Amino acid sequence: MHPQLTILLGSLHLVLAQDGPTINTPMSVVQCLPTQLTFGGGVPPYTLSALPAGQPGATPLAELGSQSGTSFTWVTNLPGGTATTLQIRDSKGVINYTQAITVQASSDSKCLNGGGGGAGAGTGGTPSPNPSGPPNSTGSGTPGGSTSTTPANPPPKGGNTPGGAQPNATTPATTPNTTSAAAGSTNTTNGPFPLRPPLHHPLLHHPGHHHPEQRC
């Protein structure tokens, strides 16, 4: 091989090796719609990012991941109106950029972080206030919380039953000297006073007893 040709080929190889990656500026970028990106040069794989427009050292707005080919379809996960610049970095760390582009708005927002979500769980309604009036006392064992009632007038004293009727002087033979549990009394007499034995009066006549004769 001619020495001059060898030098020329070596110089060409050096120039190609020093050529960094490139990425084409897309014609249109629309919110949440696919955008076709093409790139090449440098040494793959490539790392793609979307930066704020005109701010090369800023934190990326979106990371597009590592790509080993020469094209990539990006679902534009940036809101409409965002100005961005796409960055490409090859495996050697060489960086290149696209021109500034502005994302166009669309009605589709499902791809945005924190956007397009469904409605949250409903909040509980305000509890209804209790109806006016005094609270009802809950009856024991009654359905629907009905109230238990008591007789308007208490039974009179002396062993009368709750209904006001006089109890019988005698009770069934099986339960002598007792009354039913409903009466709540152990008196066996009619009326409010128990029977008492007759009193011995000195003027009453008793057999075997002689009254002294009255003297004039």
PDB file of C-alpha atoms in Angstrom:
ATOM      1  CA  MET A   1       0.000   0.000   0.000  1.00  0.00           C
ATOM      2  CA  HIS A   2       1.190   3.478  -0.795  1.00  0.00           C
ATOM      3  CA  PRO A   3       2.440   5.322   2.263  1.00  0.00           C
ATOM      4  CA  GLN A   4       0.378   8.415   1.494  1.00  0.00           C
ATOM      5  CA  LEU A   5      -2.784   6.303   1.156  1.00  0.00           C
ATOM      6  CA  THR A   6      -2.080   4.724   4.526  1.00  0.00           C
ATOM      7  CA  ILE A   7      -1.772   8.139   6.155  1.00  0.00           C
ATOM      8  CA  LEU A   8      -5.015   9.290   4.504  1.00  0.00           C
ATOM      9  CA  LEU A   9      -7.008   6.290   5.718  1.00  0.00           C
ATOM     10  CA  GLY A  10      -5.634   6.684   9.211  1.00  0.00           C
ATOM     11  CA  SER A  11      -6.606  10.331   9.319  1.00  0.00           C
ATOM     12  CA  LEU A  12     -10.132   9.499   8.098  1.00  0.00           C
ATOM     13  CA  HIS A  13     -10.536   6.880  10.783  1.00  0.00           C
ATOM     14  CA  LEU A  14      -9.440   9.353  13.437  1.00  0.00           C
ATOM     15  CA  VAL A  15     -11.960  11.928  12.230  1.00  0.00           C
ATOM     16  CA  LEU A  16     -14.787   9.391  12.278  1.00  0.00           C
ATOM     17  CA  ALA A  17     -13.855   8.280  15.765  1.00  0.00           C
ATOM     18  CA  GLN A  18     -13.978  11.831  17.032  1.00  0.00           C
ATOM     19  CA  ASP A  19     -17.473  12.467  15.542  1.00  0.00           C
ATOM     20  CA  GLY A  20     -20.031  12.633  18.368  1.00  0.00           C
ATOM     21  CA  PRO A  21     -23.654  11.455  18.418  1.00  0.00           C
ATOM     22  CA  THR A  22     -26.376  13.421  16.718  1.00  0.00           C
ATOM     23  CA  ILE A  23     -30.165  13.554  17.204  1.00  0.00           C
ATOM     24  CA  ASN A  24     -32.631  15.046  14.756  1.00  0.00           C
ATOM     25  CA  THR A  25     -35.094  17.718  15.851  1.00  0.00           C
ATOM     26  CA  PRO A  26     -38.662  16.342  15.477  1.00  0.00           C
ATOM     27  CA  MET A  27     -41.085  18.329  13.347  1.00  0.00           C
ATOM     28  CA  SER A  28     -43.982  18.147  15.837  1.00  0.00           C
ATOM     29  CA  VAL A  29     -44.242  17.116  19.467  1.00  0.00           C
ATOM     30  CA  VAL A  30     -47.764  16.739  20.936  1.00  0.00           C
ATOM     31  CA  GLN A  31     -48.703  16.013  24.541  1.00  0.00           C
ATOM     32  CA  CYS A  32     -49.195  12.265  25.175  1.00  0.00           C
ATOM     33  CA  LEU A  33     -48.884  11.398  21.466  1.00  0.00           C
ATOM     34  CA  PRO A  34     -46.020   9.316  19.993  1.00  0.00           C
ATOM     35  CA  THR A  35     -43.037  11.186  18.532  1.00  0.00           C
ATOM     36  CA  GLN A  36     -40.488   9.471  16.299  1.00  0.00           C
ATOM     37  CA  LEU A  37     -36.863  10.314  17.211  1.00  0.00           C
ATOM     38  CA  THR A  38     -33.850   9.416  15.047  1.00  0.00           C
ATOM     39  CA  PHE A  39     -30.196   9.610  16.061  1.00  0.00           C
ATOM     40  CA  GLY A  40     -26.786   8.132  15.319  1.00  0.00           C
ATOM     41  CA  GLY A  41     -23.038   8.700  15.363  1.00  0.00           C
ATOM     42  CA  GLY A  42     -20.819   8.409  18.351  1.00  0.00           C
ATOM     43  CA  VAL A  43     -20.551   5.118  20.194  1.00  0.00           C
ATOM     44  CA  PRO A  44     -23.810   3.454  21.220  1.00  0.00           C
ATOM     45  CA  PRO A  45     -25.676   2.839  23.403  1.00  0.00           C
ATOM     46  CA  TYR A  46     -27.213   6.287  23.758  1.00  0.00           C
ATOM     47  CA  THR A  47     -28.955   7.948  26.663  1.00  0.00           C
ATOM     48  CA  LEU A  48     -31.800  10.316  25.738  1.00  0.00           C
ATOM     49  CA  SER A  49     -33.268  13.058  27.941  1.00  0.00           C
ATOM     50  CA  ALA A  50     -35.666  16.004  27.628  1.00  0.00           C
ATOM     51  CA  LEU A  51     -34.218  19.170  29.227  1.00  0.00           C
ATOM     52  CA  PRO A  52     -35.699  22.620  29.752  1.00  0.00           C
ATOM     53  CA  ALA A  53     -35.064  24.581  26.568  1.00  0.00           C
ATOM     54  CA  GLY A  54     -31.773  26.474  26.590  1.00  0.00           C
ATOM     55  CA  GLN A  55     -30.604  24.939  29.909  1.00  0.00           C
ATOM     56  CA  PRO A  56     -28.043  22.204  29.139  1.00  0.00           C
ATOM     57  CA  GLY A  57     -27.073  21.635  32.771  1.00  0.00           C
ATOM     58  CA  ALA A  58     -30.615  21.611  34.183  1.00  0.00           C
ATOM     59  CA  THR A  59     -32.376  18.613  35.692  1.00  0.00           C
ATOM     60  CA  PRO A  60     -34.123  16.631  32.915  1.00  0.00           C
ATOM     61  CA  LEU A  61     -37.876  17.073  32.564  1.00  0.00           C
ATOM     62  CA  ALA A  62     -38.127  13.465  31.352  1.00  0.00           C
ATOM     63  CA  GLU A  63     -35.706  10.561  30.985  1.00  0.00           C
ATOM     64  CA  LEU A  64     -36.164   8.603  27.757  1.00  0.00           C
ATOM     65  CA  GLY A  65     -33.850   5.775  28.754  1.00  0.00           C
ATOM     66  CA  SER A  66     -30.945   3.992  27.068  1.00  0.00           C
ATOM     67  CA  GLN A  67     -31.189   3.173  23.356  1.00  0.00           C
ATOM     68  CA  SER A  68     -28.906   0.900  21.349  1.00  0.00           C
ATOM     69  CA  GLY A  69     -30.556   1.466  17.952  1.00  0.00           C
ATOM     70  CA  THR A  70     -30.920   4.567  15.798  1.00  0.00           C
ATOM     71  CA  SER A  71     -34.601   5.380  16.363  1.00  0.00           C
ATOM     72  CA  PHE A  72     -37.034   5.561  19.240  1.00  0.00           C
ATOM     73  CA  THR A  73     -40.764   6.310  19.576  1.00  0.00           C
ATOM     74  CA  TRP A  74     -41.364   8.651  22.500  1.00  0.00           C
ATOM     75  CA  VAL A  75     -44.842   9.069  23.982  1.00  0.00           C
ATOM     76  CA  THR A  76     -44.490  12.726  24.887  1.00  0.00           C
ATOM     77  CA  ASN A  77     -45.049  12.773  28.637  1.00  0.00           C
ATOM     78  CA  LEU A  78     -44.751  16.555  28.915  1.00  0.00           C
ATOM     79  CA  PRO A  79     -47.684  18.975  29.209  1.00  0.00           C
ATOM     80  CA  GLY A  80     -48.612  21.233  26.343  1.00  0.00           C
ATOM     81  CA  GLY A  81     -46.737  24.533  26.276  1.00  0.00           C
ATOM     82  CA  THR A  82     -43.488  23.081  27.648  1.00  0.00           C
ATOM     83  CA  ALA A  83     -40.346  24.288  25.869  1.00  0.00           C
ATOM     84  CA  THR A  84     -37.730  21.532  25.786  1.00  0.00           C
ATOM     85  CA  THR A  85     -34.459  20.476  24.189  1.00  0.00           C
ATOM     86  CA  LEU A  86     -33.662  16.798  23.590  1.00  0.00           C
ATOM     87  CA  GLN A  87     -30.216  15.616  24.668  1.00  0.00           C
ATOM     88  CA  ILE A  88     -28.258  12.571  23.484  1.00  0.00           C
ATOM     89  CA  ARG A  89     -25.216  11.105  25.250  1.00  0.00           C
ATOM     90  CA  ASP A  90     -23.213   8.203  23.870  1.00  0.00           C
ATOM     91  CA  SER A  91     -21.262   5.571  25.812  1.00  0.00           C
ATOM     92  CA  LYS A  92     -18.145   7.768  25.710  1.00  0.00           C
ATOM     93  CA  GLY A  93     -19.942  10.652  27.394  1.00  0.00           C
ATOM     94  CA  VAL A  94     -20.101  12.836  24.271  1.00  0.00           C
ATOM     95  CA  ILE A  95     -23.260  14.986  24.301  1.00  0.00           C
ATOM     96  CA  ASN A  96     -25.312  16.659  21.610  1.00  0.00           C
ATOM     97  CA  TYR A  97     -28.673  18.479  21.487  1.00  0.00           C
ATOM     98  CA  THR A  98     -31.640  19.227  19.284  1.00  0.00           C
ATOM     99  CA  GLN A  99     -33.034  22.665  18.681  1.00  0.00           C
ATOM    100  CA  ALA A 100     -35.599  24.011  21.175  1.00  0.00           C
ATOM    101  CA  ILE A 101     -39.121  22.677  20.616  1.00  0.00           C
ATOM    102  CA  THR A 102     -42.478  23.460  22.244  1.00  0.00           C
ATOM    103  CA  VAL A 103     -44.903  20.674  23.162  1.00  0.00           C
ATOM    104  CA  GLN A 104     -48.353  21.142  21.669  1.00  0.00           C
ATOM    105  CA  ALA A 105     -51.419  20.640  23.859  1.00  0.00           C
ATOM    106  CA  SER A 106     -53.955  17.862  23.387  1.00  0.00           C
ATOM    107  CA  SER A 107     -57.015  16.476  25.151  1.00  0.00           C
ATOM    108  CA  ASP A 108     -55.112  13.320  26.124  1.00  0.00           C
ATOM    109  CA  SER A 109     -53.420  13.642  29.518  1.00  0.00           C
ATOM    110  CA  LYS A 110     -53.157  10.020  30.675  1.00  0.00           C
ATOM    111  CA  CYS A 111     -49.388   9.927  30.210  1.00  0.00           C
ATOM    112  CA  LEU A 112     -48.702  12.877  32.508  1.00  0.00           C
ATOM    113  CA  ASN A 113     -47.452  12.176  36.002  1.00  0.00           C
ATOM    114  CA  GLY A 114     -50.253  12.686  38.487  1.00  0.00           C
ATOM    115  CA  GLY A 115     -52.688  13.690  35.740  1.00  0.00           C
ATOM    116  CA  GLY A 116     -55.689  12.001  34.200  1.00  0.00           C
ATOM    117  CA  GLY A 117     -56.389   9.987  37.304  1.00  0.00           C
ATOM    118  CA  GLY A 118     -59.891   8.880  38.225  1.00  0.00           C
ATOM    119  CA  ALA A 119     -62.002  10.607  40.826  1.00  0.00           C
ATOM    120  CA  GLY A 120     -60.971  10.069  44.411  1.00  0.00           C
ATOM    121  CA  ALA A 121     -63.035   8.233  47.022  1.00  0.00           C
ATOM    122  CA  GLY A 122     -66.062  10.191  48.023  1.00  0.00           C
ATOM    123  CA  THR A 123     -66.044  11.826  51.376  1.00  0.00           C
ATOM    124  CA  GLY A 124     -68.519  10.877  53.875  1.00  0.00           C
ATOM    125  CA  GLY A 125     -71.543  13.134  54.100  1.00  0.00           C
ATOM    126  CA  THR A 126     -72.340  15.209  57.140  1.00  0.00           C
ATOM    127  CA  PRO A 127     -74.224  13.081  59.683  1.00  0.00           C
ATOM    128  CA  SER A 128     -77.899  14.011  59.977  1.00  0.00           C
ATOM    129  CA  PRO A 129     -78.805  15.765  63.249  1.00  0.00           C
ATOM    130  CA  ASN A 130     -80.936  13.949  65.784  1.00  0.00           C
ATOM    131  CA  PRO A 131     -84.653  14.836  65.689  1.00  0.00           C
ATOM    132  CA  SER A 132     -85.792  17.478  68.147  1.00  0.00           C
ATOM    133  CA  GLY A 133     -87.449  16.523  71.358  1.00  0.00           C
ATOM    134  CA  PRO A 134     -86.371  14.499  74.391  1.00  0.00           C
ATOM    135  CA  PRO A 135     -84.392  11.365  73.688  1.00  0.00           C
ATOM    136  CA  ASN A 136     -86.246   8.102  73.756  1.00  0.00           C
ATOM    137  CA  SER A 137     -85.233   5.548  76.309  1.00  0.00           C
ATOM    138  CA  THR A 138     -84.561   2.257  74.645  1.00  0.00           C
ATOM    139  CA  GLY A 139     -86.931  -0.444  75.688  1.00  0.00           C
ATOM    140  CA  SER A 140     -85.394  -3.764  76.583  1.00  0.00           C
ATOM    141  CA  GLY A 141     -86.113  -6.363  73.935  1.00  0.00           C
ATOM    142  CA  THR A 142     -88.512  -4.153  71.963  1.00  0.00           C
ATOM    143  CA  PRO A 143     -88.078  -3.808  68.186  1.00  0.00           C
ATOM    144  CA  GLY A 144     -87.140  -0.487  66.674  1.00  0.00           C
ATOM    145  CA  GLY A 145     -85.983   0.992  69.978  1.00  0.00           C
ATOM    146  CA  SER A 146     -89.565   1.524  71.279  1.00  0.00           C
ATOM    147  CA  THR A 147     -89.869   2.828  74.792  1.00  0.00           C
ATOM    148  CA  SER A 148     -91.117   0.858  77.746  1.00  0.00           C
ATOM    149  CA  THR A 149     -93.958   2.423  79.749  1.00  0.00           C
ATOM    150  CA  THR A 150     -95.120   2.158  83.343  1.00  0.00           C
ATOM    151  CA  PRO A 151     -98.641   2.659  84.783  1.00  0.00           C
ATOM    152  CA  ALA A 152     -99.595   6.315  85.098  1.00  0.00           C
ATOM    153  CA  ASN A 153    -100.807   5.870  88.691  1.00  0.00           C
ATOM    154  CA  PRO A 154     -98.983   3.654  91.188  1.00  0.00           C
ATOM    155  CA  PRO A 155    -101.070   0.946  92.893  1.00  0.00           C
ATOM    156  CA  PRO A 156    -102.505   1.878  96.311  1.00  0.00           C
ATOM    157  CA  LYS A 157    -100.843   0.590  99.400  1.00  0.00           C
ATOM    158  CA  GLY A 158    -102.072  -2.403 101.248  1.00  0.00           C
ATOM    159  CA  GLY A 159    -101.316  -5.214  98.835  1.00  0.00           C
ATOM    160  CA  ASN A 160    -103.522  -4.151  95.901  1.00  0.00           C
ATOM    161  CA  THR A 161    -102.544  -5.486  92.524  1.00  0.00           C
ATOM    162  CA  PRO A 162    -101.233  -3.161  89.791  1.00  0.00           C
ATOM    163  CA  GLY A 163    -104.633  -3.163  88.147  1.00  0.00           C
ATOM    164  CA  GLY A 164    -106.335  -1.876  91.292  1.00  0.00           C
ATOM    165  CA  ALA A 165    -108.255  -5.105  92.054  1.00  0.00           C
ATOM    166  CA  GLN A 166    -108.274  -6.495  95.579  1.00  0.00           C
ATOM    167  CA  PRO A 167    -106.348  -9.749  95.967  1.00  0.00           C
ATOM    168  CA  ASN A 168    -108.186 -12.809  97.217  1.00  0.00           C
ATOM    169  CA  ALA A 169    -107.857 -13.634 100.857  1.00  0.00           C
ATOM    170  CA  THR A 170    -106.668 -17.103  99.987  1.00  0.00           C
ATOM    171  CA  THR A 171    -104.158 -18.277  97.460  1.00  0.00           C
ATOM    172  CA  PRO A 172    -103.899 -21.583  95.622  1.00  0.00           C
ATOM    173  CA  ALA A 173    -103.284 -24.570  97.885  1.00  0.00           C
ATOM    174  CA  THR A 174     -99.921 -25.203  96.359  1.00  0.00           C
ATOM    175  CA  THR A 175     -98.660 -21.785  97.444  1.00  0.00           C
ATOM    176  CA  PRO A 176    -100.047 -21.055 100.943  1.00  0.00           C
ATOM    177  CA  ASN A 177     -99.568 -17.636 102.470  1.00  0.00           C
ATOM    178  CA  THR A 178     -97.944 -16.258  99.315  1.00  0.00           C
ATOM    179  CA  THR A 179     -99.070 -14.172  96.407  1.00  0.00           C
ATOM    180  CA  SER A 180     -97.955 -14.182  92.773  1.00  0.00           C
ATOM    181  CA  ALA A 181     -94.752 -12.441  91.751  1.00  0.00           C
ATOM    182  CA  ALA A 182     -96.723  -9.837  89.842  1.00  0.00           C
ATOM    183  CA  ALA A 183     -98.529  -8.651  92.999  1.00  0.00           C
ATOM    184  CA  GLY A 184     -95.247  -8.115  94.814  1.00  0.00           C
ATOM    185  CA  SER A 185     -96.905  -8.488  98.323  1.00  0.00           C
ATOM    186  CA  THR A 186     -97.236 -11.250 100.962  1.00  0.00           C
ATOM    187  CA  ASN A 187    -100.351  -9.919 102.758  1.00  0.00           C
ATOM    188  CA  THR A 188    -103.266 -12.375 102.835  1.00  0.00           C
ATOM    189  CA  THR A 189    -105.894 -10.015 104.259  1.00  0.00           C
ATOM    190  CA  ASN A 190    -108.486  -7.963 102.485  1.00  0.00           C
ATOM    191  CA  GLY A 191    -107.857  -4.353 103.115  1.00  0.00           C
ATOM    192  CA  PRO A 192    -105.016  -2.435 104.525  1.00  0.00           C
ATOM    193  CA  PHE A 193    -105.129  -3.691 108.167  1.00  0.00           C
ATOM    194  CA  PRO A 194    -104.214  -7.203 109.365  1.00  0.00           C
ATOM    195  CA  LEU A 195    -106.552  -9.179 111.669  1.00  0.00           C
ATOM    196  CA  ARG A 196    -105.889  -8.865 115.341  1.00  0.00           C
ATOM    197  CA  PRO A 197    -107.060 -11.101 118.204  1.00  0.00           C
ATOM    198  CA  PRO A 198    -110.046  -9.708 120.214  1.00  0.00           C
ATOM    199  CA  LEU A 199    -109.173  -7.707 123.234  1.00  0.00           C
ATOM    200  CA  HIS A 200    -110.269  -8.892 126.710  1.00  0.00           C
ATOM    201  CA  HIS A 201    -112.535  -6.240 128.145  1.00  0.00           C
ATOM    202  CA  PRO A 202    -113.289  -6.395 131.836  1.00  0.00           C
ATOM    203  CA  LEU A 203    -116.990  -5.812 131.218  1.00  0.00           C
ATOM    204  CA  LEU A 204    -117.364  -8.741 128.874  1.00  0.00           C
ATOM    205  CA  HIS A 205    -118.858 -11.889 130.348  1.00  0.00           C
ATOM    206  CA  HIS A 206    -116.723 -14.989 130.465  1.00  0.00           C
ATOM    207  CA  PRO A 207    -117.731 -18.408 131.785  1.00  0.00           C
ATOM    208  CA  GLY A 208    -116.770 -19.076 135.358  1.00  0.00           C
ATOM    209  CA  HIS A 209    -116.416 -15.430 136.193  1.00  0.00           C
ATOM    210  CA  HIS A 210    -118.847 -13.772 138.582  1.00  0.00           C
ATOM    211  CA  HIS A 211    -119.381 -10.119 138.563  1.00  0.00           C
ATOM    212  CA  PRO A 212    -119.587  -8.581 141.994  1.00  0.00           C
ATOM    213  CA  GLU A 213    -122.996  -7.351 142.905  1.00  0.00           C
ATOM    214  CA  GLN A 214    -123.413  -3.693 142.953  1.00  0.00           C
ATOM    215  CA  ARG A 215    -124.410  -2.346 146.216  1.00  0.00           C
ATOM    216  CA  CYS A 216    -126.740   0.541 146.620  1.00  0.00           C
TER     217      CYS A 216
END
